[in-house]
Amino acid sequence: MTANIDNPRAPYVRKKITRSNFEMWGWLFMRGSGVILVVLIFGHLFVNLMVGEGVNRIDFAFVGGKWASPFWQMWDLLMLWLAMIHGTNGVRTIINDYAEKHVTRAILKIGLYSAFILTVVLGTLVIFTFDPCPANAPADLLPSFC
Amino acid sequence: MTATLDKDTDTETQAGAIPSFEVTIKVRRFIPENSDEPYWEQHTLTMYGTDRVLDALHKIKWETDGTLTFRRSCAHGICGSDAIRINGRNRLACKTLLKDLNPDKGPIIVEPIKGLPVVKDLIVDMEPFFASYREIMPFLITSGNQPSKERIQSAEQRERFDDTTKCILCAACTSSCPVFWTDGQYFGPAAIVNAHRFIFDSRDEGATQRLEILNDKEGVWRCRTTFNCTEACPRGIEVTKAIQEVKRAMIRRAF
């Protein structure tokens, strides 16, 4: 008969060694993207809410007009990507810090990455394929250049 | 004549007397032979202004309940054996005066340090902690011929890592770290502090290897700079600062 007793003097071992620069790049990205996002987001808020008539200006024509310009397309695209990667990476570290079981971690991360992919793909698609002048729309709702 | 003498000695003891007070100690007990559940136990003791938490634990063990189990060796803040959680903060029992813990405002809560498996009462299994310490190779690494005399170092070069040489491996920092509490896989502040002690030592040549080891998913990048470790350190080491310096060294190495 063999007894299954753990060796009481067995040294503790880390579950696995995971050496790579991934966490370092993640850490650096958080700092870099944070600074860029401050500029992008406050620029976005200023242009949308403060300039001219402010928030009352925002309608389909305003958004359509903005996305007709490559400058605002790139601004919004950069804001979308940086904010989504920054936020997802932040939530990823929170999951790593608080979820104790591997299963919980895996489930939460699958949810997180699915939400990330959905939002980024959909957002990018909209920014590039947005039609500011849809056919058969009433003219008073459309941007002036239609 | 005798009466006068007696009177004199009386006033002298009163003037030099150490103030005594009642103190309630609430200890988290865990005795695996009896039960799988930990429980709280209260002791009310008469202690003096010069007494430390360790003296209260001694008084309980020696006079009330001999089953109370805790570690202590030197009892003077050098050996690092008696790190425990006192009123929710990691402290050395031998360096914490009872009078500084507001004993008149409710019981003083004494628990084992968090994040390491409890063996009995206030004793935890330090093996995971020491395993991380061993992983960072806490010894001098050199190459080439040994010098015939000493390895020379300037006062400035010595000053660079002076702070992190003070570590006594009590685990107060590591077991105060919320990241370590989750799954105990994080290297922890103490291992990083002791790596820092060699990384920034001008005589040592193993910095690259140590940085490589700590550039792990469970290494320095898990630090969230909550400063719990700096707050807990009984030697006053600026632990969080040391971790940040190791991070900076890693970034420098990458560029």
CSV table of C-alpha atoms in Angstrom, one decimal:
chain,number,residue,atom,x,y,z
A,1,MET,CA,0.0,0.0,0.0
A,2,THR,CA,1.4,3.4,-0.9
A,3,ALA,CA,0.4,6.4,1.0
A,4,ASN,CA,0.0,9.6,-0.9
A,5,ILE,CA,1.7,12.2,1.3
A,6,ASP,CA,3.3,15.3,0.0
A,7,ASN,CA,7.0,15.5,0.8
A,8,PRO,CA,7.0,17.9,3.8
A,9,ARG,CA,10.5,19.2,2.8
A,10,ALA,CA,9.6,19.7,-0.9
A,11,PRO,CA,10.8,23.1,-1.9
A,12,TYR,CA,8.2,25.6,-3.1
A,13,VAL,CA,8.3,26.2,-6.8
A,14,ARG,CA,6.9,29.0,-8.9
A,15,LYS,CA,4.1,27.6,-11.1
A,16,LYS,CA,6.0,28.5,-14.3
A,17,ILE,CA,8.7,30.9,-15.4
A,18,THR,CA,7.3,33.5,-17.7
A,19,ARG,CA,10.2,35.7,-18.7
A,20,SER,CA,9.5,38.1,-21.6
A,21,ASN,CA,9.5,41.7,-22.4
A,22,PHE,CA,5.7,41.7,-22.8
A,23,GLU,CA,4.9,43.1,-19.4
A,24,MET,CA,7.6,45.8,-19.8
A,25,TRP,CA,6.1,46.9,-23.1
A,26,GLY,CA,2.7,46.9,-21.6
A,27,TRP,CA,3.9,49.0,-18.7
A,28,LEU,CA,5.6,51.5,-21.1
A,29,PHE,CA,2.5,51.6,-23.4
A,30,MET,CA,0.3,52.5,-20.5
A,31,ARG,CA,2.5,55.6,-19.7
A,32,GLY,CA,2.9,56.6,-23.4
A,33,SER,CA,-0.7,56.1,-24.5
A,34,GLY,CA,-1.9,57.8,-21.3
A,35,VAL,CA,-0.1,61.1,-22.2
A,36,ILE,CA,-1.3,60.9,-25.8
A,37,LEU,CA,-4.9,60.2,-24.7
A,38,VAL,CA,-5.0,63.2,-22.5
A,39,VAL,CA,-4.3,65.4,-25.5
A,40,LEU,CA,-6.7,63.4,-27.8
A,41,ILE,CA,-9.6,63.3,-25.4
A,42,PHE,CA,-9.4,66.9,-24.2
A,43,GLY,CA,-9.0,68.0,-27.9
A,44,HIS,CA,-12.0,65.9,-28.8
A,45,LEU,CA,-14.1,67.3,-25.9
A,46,PHE,CA,-13.0,70.9,-26.7
A,47,VAL,CA,-13.9,70.7,-30.4
A,48,ASN,CA,-17.2,68.9,-29.7
A,49,LEU,CA,-18.5,70.8,-26.7
A,50,MET,CA,-16.8,74.2,-26.5
A,51,VAL,CA,-16.1,75.5,-30.0
A,52,GLY,CA,-18.9,77.6,-31.6
A,53,GLU,CA,-22.4,76.7,-30.3
A,54,GLY,CA,-20.9,73.8,-28.3
A,55,VAL,CA,-22.9,70.7,-27.6
A,56,ASN,CA,-26.1,72.0,-29.5
A,57,ARG,CA,-24.2,71.7,-32.8
A,58,ILE,CA,-23.9,67.9,-32.6
A,59,ASP,CA,-26.1,66.1,-35.0
A,60,PHE,CA,-25.8,63.7,-37.9
A,61,ALA,CA,-24.5,66.5,-40.1
A,62,PHE,CA,-21.8,67.5,-37.6
A,63,VAL,CA,-20.5,63.9,-37.2
A,64,GLY,CA,-20.8,63.3,-40.9
A,65,GLY,CA,-18.8,66.5,-41.6
A,66,LYS,CA,-16.1,65.5,-39.2
A,67,TRP,CA,-15.6,62.0,-40.6
A,68,ALA,CA,-15.4,63.4,-44.1
A,69,SER,CA,-12.0,64.9,-43.2
A,70,PRO,CA,-9.0,62.5,-43.0
A,71,PHE,CA,-7.7,64.6,-40.1
A,72,TRP,CA,-10.7,63.7,-37.8
A,73,GLN,CA,-10.8,60.2,-39.1
A,74,MET,CA,-7.2,59.7,-38.0
A,75,TRP,CA,-7.8,61.5,-34.7
A,76,ASP,CA,-10.8,59.3,-33.9
A,77,LEU,CA,-9.1,56.2,-35.1
A,78,LEU,CA,-6.1,56.9,-32.9
A,79,MET,CA,-8.3,57.7,-29.9
A,80,LEU,CA,-10.4,54.5,-30.4
A,81,TRP,CA,-7.3,52.2,-30.7
A,82,LEU,CA,-5.3,53.8,-27.9
A,83,ALA,CA,-8.2,54.1,-25.5
A,84,MET,CA,-9.3,50.5,-26.2
A,85,ILE,CA,-5.8,49.0,-25.8
A,86,HIS,CA,-5.1,51.2,-22.8
A,87,GLY,CA,-8.4,50.3,-21.1
A,88,THR,CA,-8.2,46.6,-22.0
A,89,ASN,CA,-4.6,46.3,-20.7
A,90,GLY,CA,-5.7,48.0,-17.5
A,91,VAL,CA,-8.6,45.7,-16.9
A,92,ARG,CA,-6.3,42.7,-17.8
A,93,THR,CA,-3.9,43.7,-15.0
A,94,ILE,CA,-6.9,44.1,-12.6
A,95,ILE,CA,-8.1,40.6,-13.5
A,96,ASN,CA,-4.6,39.3,-12.9
A,97,ASP,CA,-4.5,41.1,-9.6
A,98,TYR,CA,-7.9,40.1,-8.2
A,99,ALA,CA,-9.0,36.8,-9.8
A,100,GLU,CA,-7.5,34.0,-7.7
A,101,LYS,CA,-8.5,30.9,-9.8
A,102,HIS,CA,-7.2,30.2,-13.3
A,103,VAL,CA,-10.7,29.4,-14.5
A,104,THR,CA,-12.1,32.8,-13.3
A,105,ARG,CA,-9.2,34.5,-14.9
A,106,ALA,CA,-9.7,32.7,-18.2
A,107,ILE,CA,-13.4,33.5,-18.3
A,108,LEU,CA,-13.0,37.1,-17.5
A,109,LYS,CA,-10.3,37.6,-20.0
A,110,ILE,CA,-12.2,35.8,-22.8
A,111,GLY,CA,-15.1,38.3,-22.1
A,112,LEU,CA,-12.7,41.2,-22.0
A,113,TYR,CA,-10.9,40.4,-25.3
A,114,SER,CA,-14.2,39.6,-27.1
A,115,ALA,CA,-15.5,43.1,-26.1
A,116,PHE,CA,-12.2,44.6,-27.2
A,117,ILE,CA,-12.3,43.0,-30.6
A,118,LEU,CA,-15.9,43.7,-31.2
A,119,THR,CA,-15.6,47.4,-30.3
A,120,VAL,CA,-12.3,48.0,-32.2
A,121,VAL,CA,-13.5,46.2,-35.4
A,122,LEU,CA,-16.9,47.9,-35.4
A,123,GLY,CA,-15.4,51.3,-34.6
A,124,THR,CA,-12.7,51.1,-37.2
A,125,LEU,CA,-15.3,49.9,-39.8
A,126,VAL,CA,-17.6,52.8,-39.0
A,127,ILE,CA,-14.8,55.5,-39.2
A,128,PHE,CA,-13.7,54.3,-42.6
A,129,THR,CA,-16.9,53.3,-44.2
A,130,PHE,CA,-19.2,56.1,-42.9
A,131,ASP,CA,-21.3,57.6,-45.6
A,132,PRO,CA,-22.0,61.2,-44.8
A,133,CYS,CA,-24.5,61.6,-47.6
A,134,PRO,CA,-26.9,58.6,-47.6
A,135,ALA,CA,-29.3,58.4,-50.5
A,136,ASN,CA,-32.9,59.5,-50.0
A,137,ALA,CA,-32.2,61.4,-46.7
A,138,PRO,CA,-33.8,64.8,-46.1
A,139,ALA,CA,-31.3,67.5,-47.1
A,140,ASP,CA,-31.7,69.5,-43.9
A,141,LEU,CA,-30.1,66.7,-41.8
A,142,LEU,CA,-27.1,66.2,-44.0
A,143,PRO,CA,-23.7,68.1,-44.1
A,144,SER,CA,-23.6,71.1,-46.3
A,145,PHE,CA,-21.2,69.5,-48.9
A,146,CYS,CA,-23.8,66.8,-49.9
B,1,MET,CA,14.6,57.2,61.4
B,2,THR,CA,13.5,54.1,59.8
B,3,ALA,CA,10.1,55.7,59.0
B,4,THR,CA,11.8,58.6,57.2
B,5,LEU,CA,13.9,56.3,55.1
B,6,ASP,CA,10.8,54.2,54.1
B,7,LYS,CA,9.0,57.4,53.1
B,8,ASP,CA,12.0,58.5,51.0
B,9,THR,CA,12.2,55.3,49.0
B,10,ASP,CA,8.4,55.4,48.4
B,11,THR,CA,8.4,58.8,46.8
B,12,GLU,CA,11.4,57.7,44.7
B,13,THR,CA,9.7,54.6,43.2
B,14,GLN,CA,6.6,56.7,42.5
B,15,ALA,CA,8.6,59.4,40.6
B,16,GLY,CA,10.5,56.9,38.5
B,17,ALA,CA,7.6,54.5,38.1
B,18,ILE,CA,6.7,53.3,34.6
B,19,PRO,CA,3.0,54.0,33.9
B,20,SER,CA,1.0,50.8,33.7
B,21,PHE,CA,-2.3,50.3,31.9
B,22,GLU,CA,-4.8,47.6,31.0
B,23,VAL,CA,-4.6,46.3,27.5
B,24,THR,CA,-6.7,43.9,25.5
B,25,ILE,CA,-5.0,41.7,23.0
B,26,LYS,CA,-7.2,40.0,20.4
B,27,VAL,CA,-5.1,37.1,18.8
B,28,ARG,CA,-6.1,35.1,15.8
B,29,ARG,CA,-5.5,31.5,16.8
B,30,PHE,CA,-5.2,28.6,14.4
B,31,ILE,CA,-4.5,25.1,15.8
B,32,PRO,CA,-4.7,22.6,12.9
B,33,GLU,CA,-4.7,19.6,15.3
B,34,ASN,CA,-7.9,20.8,16.9
B,35,SER,CA,-9.9,22.5,14.1
B,36,ASP,CA,-9.6,23.6,10.5
B,37,GLU,CA,-11.2,27.0,11.5
B,38,PRO,CA,-9.2,29.9,12.9
B,39,TYR,CA,-10.8,31.7,15.8
B,40,TRP,CA,-10.2,34.9,17.8
B,41,GLU,CA,-9.1,34.9,21.5
B,42,GLN,CA,-9.0,37.9,23.8
B,43,HIS,CA,-6.6,38.4,26.7
B,44,THR,CA,-6.7,41.4,29.0
B,45,LEU,CA,-3.3,42.1,30.6
B,46,THR,CA,-1.7,44.8,32.8
B,47,MET,CA,1.3,46.1,30.8
B,48,TYR,CA,3.7,49.0,31.2
B,49,GLY,CA,4.6,51.9,29.0
B,50,THR,CA,7.9,50.3,28.0
B,51,ASP,CA,6.3,47.0,26.9
B,52,ARG,CA,6.1,46.0,23.3
B,53,VAL,CA,3.5,43.7,21.6
B,54,LEU,CA,6.1,40.9,21.9
B,55,ASP,CA,6.1,41.4,25.7
B,56,ALA,CA,2.3,41.0,25.7
B,57,LEU,CA,2.6,37.8,23.7
B,58,HIS,CA,5.2,36.5,26.0
B,59,LYS,CA,3.0,37.3,29.0
B,60,ILE,CA,0.2,35.4,27.5
B,61,LYS,CA,2.4,32.4,26.6
B,62,TRP,CA,4.3,32.3,29.9
B,63,GLU,CA,1.5,33.1,32.3
B,64,THR,CA,-1.9,32.3,30.7
B,65,ASP,CA,-1.9,30.0,27.7
B,66,GLY,CA,1.2,28.1,26.8
B,67,THR,CA,-0.3,26.9,23.5
B,68,LEU,CA,0.0,30.3,21.9
B,69,THR,CA,2.6,29.9,19.2
B,70,PHE,CA,4.7,32.6,17.5
B,71,ARG,CA,8.3,33.1,16.2
B,72,ARG,CA,10.8,35.3,17.8
B,73,SER,CA,14.6,35.1,18.1
B,74,CYS,CA,16.5,38.2,19.0
B,75,ALA,CA,13.5,40.2,20.2
B,76,HIS,CA,15.3,43.4,19.2
B,77,GLY,CA,14.4,44.1,15.6
B,78,ILE,CA,17.4,42.5,14.0
B,79,CYS,CA,16.5,38.9,13.2
B,80,GLY,CA,13.2,39.5,11.5
B,81,SER,CA,11.4,36.5,13.0
B,82,ASP,CA,8.4,38.2,14.5
B,83,ALA,CA,6.7,40.1,11.7
B,84,ILE,CA,3.0,40.0,12.4
B,85,ARG,CA,-0.1,41.9,11.4
B,86,ILE,CA,-0.9,44.3,14.3
B,87,ASN,CA,-4.1,46.4,13.9
B,88,GLY,CA,-4.1,45.6,10.2
B,89,ARG,CA,-0.5,46.7,9.6
B,90,ASN,CA,2.6,44.6,9.3
B,91,ARG,CA,5.0,45.3,12.1
B,92,LEU,CA,7.7,43.6,14.1
B,93,ALA,CA,6.2,42.6,17.4
B,94,CYS,CA,9.5,43.5,19.1
B,95,LYS,CA,9.6,47.0,17.7
B,96,THR,CA,6.0,48.1,18.3
B,97,LEU,CA,5.2,49.7,21.7
B,98,LEU,CA,1.8,48.9,23.1
B,99,LYS,CA,1.3,52.5,24.2
B,100,ASP,CA,1.6,53.6,20.6
B,101,LEU,CA,-1.3,51.5,19.5
B,102,ASN,CA,-4.0,53.4,21.5
B,103,PRO,CA,-4.7,50.5,24.0
B,104,ASP,CA,-7.5,52.5,25.6
B,105,LYS,CA,-9.4,52.6,22.3
B,106,GLY,CA,-10.4,48.9,22.0
B,107,PRO,CA,-8.4,45.7,21.6
B,108,ILE,CA,-5.1,45.4,19.8
B,109,ILE,CA,-5.6,42.9,16.9
B,110,VAL,CA,-2.8,40.5,16.3
B,111,GLU,CA,-2.9,38.2,13.3
B,112,PRO,CA,-0.3,36.2,11.2
B,113,ILE,CA,1.0,38.0,8.2
B,114,LYS,CA,-1.2,37.6,5.1
B,115,GLY,CA,-0.5,35.7,1.8
B,116,LEU,CA,1.6,32.9,3.3
B,117,PRO,CA,0.1,29.6,4.5
B,118,VAL,CA,-0.5,29.6,8.3
B,119,VAL,CA,1.2,26.7,10.1
B,120,LYS,CA,-0.1,27.5,13.5
B,121,ASP,CA,-1.3,30.6,15.3
B,122,LEU,CA,1.1,33.4,14.3
B,123,ILE,CA,3.5,31.2,12.4
B,124,VAL,CA,3.4,31.1,8.7
B,125,ASP,CA,5.2,29.0,6.1
B,126,MET,CA,8.0,31.3,4.9
B,127,GLU,CA,9.1,28.9,2.1
B,128,PRO,CA,7.4,30.7,-0.8
B,129,PHE,CA,9.0,33.9,0.4
B,130,PHE,CA,12.5,32.4,0.6
B,131,ALA,CA,12.0,30.6,-2.7
B,132,SER,CA,11.5,34.0,-4.4
B,133,TYR,CA,14.5,35.3,-2.5
B,134,ARG,CA,16.7,32.4,-3.7
B,135,GLU,CA,15.5,32.9,-7.3
B,136,ILE,CA,17.1,36.3,-7.6
B,137,MET,CA,20.5,34.9,-6.7
B,138,PRO,CA,21.3,36.9,-3.5
B,139,PHE,CA,25.1,36.5,-3.7
B,140,LEU,CA,28.0,38.2,-5.3
B,141,ILE,CA,28.6,37.2,-9.0
B,142,THR,CA,32.0,38.1,-10.5
B,143,SER,CA,34.1,37.0,-13.4
B,144,GLY,CA,37.9,36.8,-14.0
B,145,ASN,CA,40.6,36.3,-11.5
B,146,GLN,CA,40.0,37.1,-7.8
B,147,PRO,CA,41.8,40.2,-6.7
B,148,SER,CA,44.7,39.5,-4.3
B,149,LYS,CA,43.3,42.0,-1.8
B,150,GLU,CA,39.7,43.3,-1.3
B,151,ARG,CA,37.3,44.4,-4.1
B,152,ILE,CA,37.6,48.2,-3.9
B,153,GLN,CA,34.5,50.3,-3.9
B,154,SER,CA,34.2,54.1,-3.4
B,155,ALA,CA,32.0,55.5,-0.7
B,156,GLU,CA,29.6,56.9,-3.4
B,157,GLN,CA,29.4,53.4,-5.0
B,158,ARG,CA,28.5,51.9,-1.7
B,159,GLU,CA,26.0,54.6,-1.0
B,160,ARG,CA,24.1,53.7,-4.2
B,161,PHE,CA,22.7,50.5,-2.7
B,162,ASP,CA,23.0,51.3,1.0
B,163,ASP,CA,19.3,51.5,1.6
B,164,THR,CA,18.6,47.9,0.4
B,165,THR,CA,21.4,46.3,2.4
B,166,LYS,CA,19.3,46.9,5.5
B,167,CYS,CA,16.8,44.2,4.7
B,168,ILE,CA,16.3,41.5,7.4
B,169,LEU,CA,14.0,39.2,5.4
B,170,CYS,CA,11.1,39.5,7.9
B,171,ALA,CA,8.5,39.3,5.0
B,172,ALA,CA,6.6,42.3,6.4
B,173,CYS,CA,6.8,44.0,3.0
B,174,THR,CA,5.9,41.0,0.8
B,175,SER,CA,3.0,40.0,3.0
B,176,SER,CA,1.6,43.5,3.0
B,177,CYS,CA,1.5,43.6,-0.8
B,178,PRO,CA,-2.1,43.2,-2.3
B,179,VAL,CA,-0.7,41.7,-5.5
B,180,PHE,CA,1.1,39.0,-3.5
B,181,TRP,CA,-2.1,38.2,-1.5
B,182,THR,CA,-3.9,37.1,-4.7
B,183,ASP,CA,-2.0,34.0,-5.7
B,184,GLY,CA,1.5,34.3,-4.1
B,185,GLN,CA,3.1,34.0,-7.5
B,186,TYR,CA,4.5,37.6,-7.5
B,187,PHE,CA,8.2,37.7,-6.6
B,188,GLY,CA,7.3,40.3,-3.9
B,189,PRO,CA,9.0,43.4,-2.7
B,190,ALA,CA,11.6,41.6,-0.5
B,191,ALA,CA,13.1,39.6,-3.4
B,192,ILE,CA,13.2,42.8,-5.6
B,193,VAL,CA,14.9,44.8,-2.8
B,194,ASN,CA,17.6,42.1,-2.4
B,195,ALA,CA,18.1,42.0,-6.2
B,196,HIS,CA,18.5,45.7,-6.1
B,197,ARG,CA,21.2,45.3,-3.5
B,198,PHE,CA,23.3,43.4,-6.0
B,199,ILE,CA,22.2,45.0,-9.3
B,200,PHE,CA,23.4,48.4,-8.1
B,201,ASP,CA,26.6,47.0,-6.4
B,202,SER,CA,29.6,48.1,-8.5
B,203,ARG,CA,31.5,44.9,-7.6
B,204,ASP,CA,28.8,42.6,-8.9
B,205,GLU,CA,28.5,41.4,-12.5
B,206,GLY,CA,25.2,39.6,-12.4
B,207,ALA,CA,22.9,42.5,-12.9
B,208,THR,CA,21.9,41.4,-16.4
B,209,GLN,CA,20.9,37.9,-15.1
B,210,ARG,CA,19.0,39.4,-12.2
B,211,LEU,CA,17.1,41.8,-14.4
B,212,GLU,CA,16.3,39.0,-16.7
B,213,ILE,CA,14.9,37.0,-13.8
B,214,LEU,CA,12.8,39.9,-12.6
B,215,ASN,CA,11.6,40.7,-16.1
B,216,ASP,CA,9.0,38.0,-15.6
B,217,LYS,CA,5.2,38.2,-15.8
B,218,GLU,CA,5.4,37.8,-12.0
B,219,GLY,CA,8.3,40.2,-11.6
B,220,VAL,CA,8.7,43.9,-11.1
B,221,TRP,CA,5.9,44.8,-13.6
B,222,ARG,CA,3.3,43.5,-11.2
B,223,CYS,CA,4.1,46.2,-8.8
B,224,ARG,CA,1.3,48.7,-8.6
B,225,THR,CA,3.2,51.2,-6.4
B,226,THR,CA,0.6,51.1,-3.5
B,227,PHE,CA,3.5,51.8,-1.1
B,228,ASN,CA,2.2,49.2,1.4
B,229,CYS,CA,5.7,47.7,1.4
B,230,THR,CA,7.5,51.0,2.2
B,231,GLU,CA,4.9,51.6,5.0
B,232,ALA,CA,5.4,48.1,6.4
B,233,CYS,CA,9.2,47.9,6.4
B,234,PRO,CA,10.6,47.9,10.0
B,235,ARG,CA,14.0,49.0,8.7
B,236,GLY,CA,12.6,52.0,6.9
B,237,ILE,CA,13.8,50.9,3.5
B,238,GLU,CA,12.3,52.8,0.7
B,239,VAL,CA,11.0,49.6,-0.9
B,240,THR,CA,8.8,51.1,-3.6
B,241,LYS,CA,11.6,53.4,-4.7
B,242,ALA,CA,13.9,50.4,-5.0
B,243,ILE,CA,11.4,48.6,-7.2
B,244,GLN,CA,11.0,51.6,-9.4
B,245,GLU,CA,14.8,51.8,-9.8
B,246,VAL,CA,14.9,48.2,-10.9
B,247,LYS,CA,12.1,48.9,-13.4
B,248,ARG,CA,14.1,51.9,-14.7
B,249,ALA,CA,17.2,49.7,-15.1
B,250,MET,CA,15.2,47.2,-17.1
B,251,ILE,CA,13.9,49.9,-19.5
B,252,ARG,CA,17.4,51.3,-19.9
B,253,ARG,CA,18.6,47.8,-20.7
B,254,ALA,CA,15.9,47.4,-23.4
B,255,PHE,CA,16.8,50.7,-25.2
